[in-house]
Amino acid sequence: MNQIATRVQIVQERIVAAAQRAGRDPHQITLVAVTKTHPLEVLQQAIAAGVVHLGESRLQEAEPKISALHAQRPDLTWHMIGHLQRNKAKAAIGMFDLLHTVDSLRLAETLNRHYEQRVADIAATPEHSRLNVLLQINVSGEATKEGFDLPGGVQNHAGLPYFLANVERIVALPYLRVQGLMTIAPWQPDPEAARPVFRALRELRDHLAARWPQAEWSQLSMGMTDDFEVAIEEGATLVRVGRAIFGERA
Ligand SMILES: *Cc1c(COP(=O)(O)O)cnc(C)c1O
């Protein structure tokens, strides 16, 4: 086995072990291999090792990779995990299966408008009649992070009403399918330090799911190379792992 295949297997085993520690079914957790900065050959090795979910951060970088692989592997699922600018919304919806980084009402509305047009253009099947999105939340309060600003999640009594008013309007958009929430924990040497951040995201999800049961809220995208096991213990369904599979990025 090559090194990438070995590392994919090790990460999968760690996912299973973390799920079992938490009394969860490992099948509830999807490994998204984060391939940003890596060339097409590296993606092909990961795919040969059984990876079917790929995460990219930048449209310009992702576009040629997705195009190159699409013909042979239409079964791959492409995840947009980087910040999305509104002027790139139209391009993004044609490329990705799930956008993890919807971080404002205006972006959601822009995506909704472009997807309405796309549904008409491609005569979409019911499955493709809505764009799959996650709402990115800054629950840690770290100043540099993208996302809806809600440090502390549901405990943030000052910020919660404004956030909920945004969610109310987003879940009403007819061409979006809100599947859940995404967060990035601040990097800290001890992965345990991320646990309160992941827990806050899960509690926020539970709050939103009770309030708007018509949306799905099934997905929690949280956890990266340094903290994915803690994230799984706190309920992650999508873990975004780059370096543990591909090594350090240049
Ligand atoms: C780069 C990136 C990852 C992967 O990070 P690793 O530490 O390499 O696992 C996950 N999520 C987001 C949003 C990223 O930008």
mmCIF file with all atom_site columns, N, CA and C and ligand atoms in Angstrom, residues 34 36 57 81-82 182 184 224-226 240-244 249, ligand 1:
data_model
loop_
_atom_site.group_PDB
_atom_site.id
_atom_site.type_symbol
_atom_site.label_atom_id
_atom_site.label_alt_id
_atom_site.label_comp_id
_atom_site.label_asym_id
_atom_site.label_entity_id
_atom_site.label_seq_id
_atom_site.pdbx_PDB_ins_code
_atom_site.Cartn_x
_atom_site.Cartn_y
_atom_site.Cartn_z
_atom_site.occupancy
_atom_site.B_iso_or_equiv
_atom_site.pdbx_formal_charge
_atom_site.auth_seq_id
_atom_site.auth_comp_id
_atom_site.auth_asym_id
_atom_site.auth_atom_id
_atom_site.pdbx_PDB_model_num
ATOM   1  N N  . VAL A 1 34  ? -9.419  16.545 2.776  1.00 0.00 ? 34  VAL A N  1
ATOM   2  C CA . VAL A 1 34  ? -9.193  17.933 2.354  1.00 0.00 ? 34  VAL A CA 1
ATOM   3  C C  . VAL A 1 34  ? -7.936  17.988 1.491  1.00 0.00 ? 34  VAL A C  1
ATOM   4  N N  . LYS A 1 36  ? -6.906  20.558 -0.611 1.00 0.00 ? 36  LYS A N  1
ATOM   5  C CA . LYS A 1 36  ? -6.398  21.882 -1.035 1.00 0.00 ? 36  LYS A CA 1
ATOM   6  C C  . LYS A 1 36  ? -4.869  21.863 -1.057 1.00 0.00 ? 36  LYS A C  1
ATOM   7  N N  . SER A 1 57  ? -10.929 24.399 -0.776 1.00 0.00 ? 57  SER A N  1
ATOM   8  C CA . SER A 1 57  ? -11.168 25.703 -0.154 1.00 0.00 ? 57  SER A CA 1
ATOM   9  C C  . SER A 1 57  ? -11.312 26.844 -1.154 1.00 0.00 ? 57  SER A C  1
ATOM   10 N N  . ILE A 1 81  ? -15.247 24.042 1.448  1.00 0.00 ? 81  ILE A N  1
ATOM   11 C CA . ILE A 1 81  ? -15.018 24.302 2.875  1.00 0.00 ? 81  ILE A CA 1
ATOM   12 C C  . ILE A 1 81  ? -14.357 25.650 3.132  1.00 0.00 ? 81  ILE A C  1
ATOM   13 N N  . GLY A 1 82  ? -14.075 26.394 2.052  1.00 0.00 ? 82  GLY A N  1
ATOM   14 C CA . GLY A 1 82  ? -13.434 27.703 2.224  1.00 0.00 ? 82  GLY A CA 1
ATOM   15 C C  . GLY A 1 82  ? -14.445 28.832 2.161  1.00 0.00 ? 82  GLY A C  1
ATOM   16 N N  . MET A 1 182 ? -21.593 24.110 10.537 1.00 0.00 ? 182 MET A N  1
ATOM   17 C CA . MET A 1 182 ? -20.157 23.869 10.416 1.00 0.00 ? 182 MET A CA 1
ATOM   18 C C  . MET A 1 182 ? -19.418 24.858 11.297 1.00 0.00 ? 182 MET A C  1
ATOM   19 N N  . ILE A 1 184 ? -15.147 25.924 12.727 1.00 0.00 ? 184 ILE A N  1
ATOM   20 C CA . ILE A 1 184 ? -13.703 25.688 12.801 1.00 0.00 ? 184 ILE A CA 1
ATOM   21 C C  . ILE A 1 184 ? -13.273 26.071 14.218 1.00 0.00 ? 184 ILE A C  1
ATOM   22 N N  . MET A 1 224 ? -10.832 18.639 12.538 1.00 0.00 ? 224 MET A N  1
ATOM   23 C CA . MET A 1 224 ? -9.800  18.582 11.515 1.00 0.00 ? 224 MET A CA 1
ATOM   24 C C  . MET A 1 224 ? -8.695  17.649 12.034 1.00 0.00 ? 224 MET A C  1
ATOM   25 N N  . THR A 1 225 ? -7.556  17.662 11.379 1.00 0.00 ? 225 THR A N  1
ATOM   26 C CA . THR A 1 225 ? -6.490  16.713 11.748 1.00 0.00 ? 225 THR A CA 1
ATOM   27 C C  . THR A 1 225 ? -6.210  16.673 13.255 1.00 0.00 ? 225 THR A C  1
ATOM   28 N N  . ASP A 1 226 ? -6.134  17.843 13.887 1.00 0.00 ? 226 ASP A N  1
ATOM   29 C CA . ASP A 1 226 ? -5.690  17.871 15.282 1.00 0.00 ? 226 ASP A CA 1
ATOM   30 C C  . ASP A 1 226 ? -6.793  17.590 16.299 1.00 0.00 ? 226 ASP A C  1
ATOM   31 N N  . ARG A 1 240 ? -13.301 17.005 8.534  1.00 0.00 ? 240 ARG A N  1
ATOM   32 C CA . ARG A 1 240 ? -12.537 17.529 7.396  1.00 0.00 ? 240 ARG A CA 1
ATOM   33 C C  . ARG A 1 240 ? -11.063 17.347 7.694  1.00 0.00 ? 240 ARG A C  1
ATOM   34 N N  . VAL A 1 241 ? -10.448 16.363 7.067  1.00 0.00 ? 241 VAL A N  1
ATOM   35 C CA . VAL A 1 241 ? -9.081  15.981 7.453  1.00 0.00 ? 241 VAL A CA 1
ATOM   36 C C  . VAL A 1 241 ? -8.144  16.124 6.259  1.00 0.00 ? 241 VAL A C  1
ATOM   37 N N  . GLY A 1 242 ? -7.112  16.936 6.426  1.00 0.00 ? 242 GLY A N  1
ATOM   38 C CA . GLY A 1 242 ? -6.101  17.118 5.395  1.00 0.00 ? 242 GLY A CA 1
ATOM   39 C C  . GLY A 1 242 ? -4.767  16.500 5.786  1.00 0.00 ? 242 GLY A C  1
ATOM   40 N N  . ARG A 1 243 ? -4.065  17.140 6.717  1.00 0.00 ? 243 ARG A N  1
ATOM   41 C CA . ARG A 1 243 ? -2.674  16.772 7.003  1.00 0.00 ? 243 ARG A CA 1
ATOM   42 C C  . ARG A 1 243 ? -2.493  15.335 7.485  1.00 0.00 ? 243 ARG A C  1
ATOM   43 N N  . ALA A 1 244 ? -3.453  14.797 8.211  1.00 0.00 ? 244 ALA A N  1
ATOM   44 C CA . ALA A 1 244 ? -3.298  13.414 8.695  1.00 0.00 ? 244 ALA A CA 1
ATOM   45 C C  . ALA A 1 244 ? -3.262  12.423 7.537  1.00 0.00 ? 244 ALA A C  1
ATOM   46 N N  . ARG A 1 249 ? 1.093   20.793 4.460  1.00 0.00 ? 249 ARG A N  1
ATOM   47 C CA . ARG A 1 249 ? 0.969   21.540 3.209  1.00 0.00 ? 249 ARG A CA 1
ATOM   48 C C  . ARG A 1 249 ? 2.153   22.475 3.043  1.00 0.00 ? 249 ARG A C  1
HETATM 49 C C1 . LIG B 2 .   ? -7.537  23.140 5.557  1.00 0.00 ? 1   LIG B C1 1
HETATM 50 C C2 . LIG B 2 .   ? -8.829  22.918 6.236  1.00 0.00 ? 1   LIG B C2 1
HETATM 51 C C3 . LIG B 2 .   ? -9.111  21.692 6.869  1.00 0.00 ? 1   LIG B C3 1
HETATM 52 C C4 . LIG B 2 .   ? -8.107  20.565 6.977  1.00 0.00 ? 1   LIG B C4 1
HETATM 53 O O1 . LIG B 2 .   ? -7.155  20.896 7.938  1.00 0.00 ? 1   LIG B O1 1
HETATM 54 P P1 . LIG B 2 .   ? -6.064  19.827 8.450  1.00 0.00 ? 1   LIG B P1 1
HETATM 55 O O2 . LIG B 2 .   ? -5.554  20.442 9.697  1.00 0.00 ? 1   LIG B O2 1
HETATM 56 O O3 . LIG B 2 .   ? -5.062  19.708 7.363  1.00 0.00 ? 1   LIG B O3 1
HETATM 57 O O4 . LIG B 2 .   ? -6.777  18.548 8.689  1.00 0.00 ? 1   LIG B O4 1
HETATM 58 C C5 . LIG B 2 .   ? -10.362 21.525 7.426  1.00 0.00 ? 1   LIG B C5 1
HETATM 59 N N1 . LIG B 2 .   ? -11.292 22.499 7.382  1.00 0.00 ? 1   LIG B N1 1
HETATM 60 C C6 . LIG B 2 .   ? -11.062 23.688 6.796  1.00 0.00 ? 1   LIG B C6 1
HETATM 61 C C7 . LIG B 2 .   ? -12.134 24.719 6.793  1.00 0.00 ? 1   LIG B C7 1
HETATM 62 C C8 . LIG B 2 .   ? -9.820  23.930 6.218  1.00 0.00 ? 1   LIG B C8 1
HETATM 63 O O5 . LIG B 2 .   ? -9.594  25.122 5.654  1.00 0.00 ? 1   LIG B O5 1
#
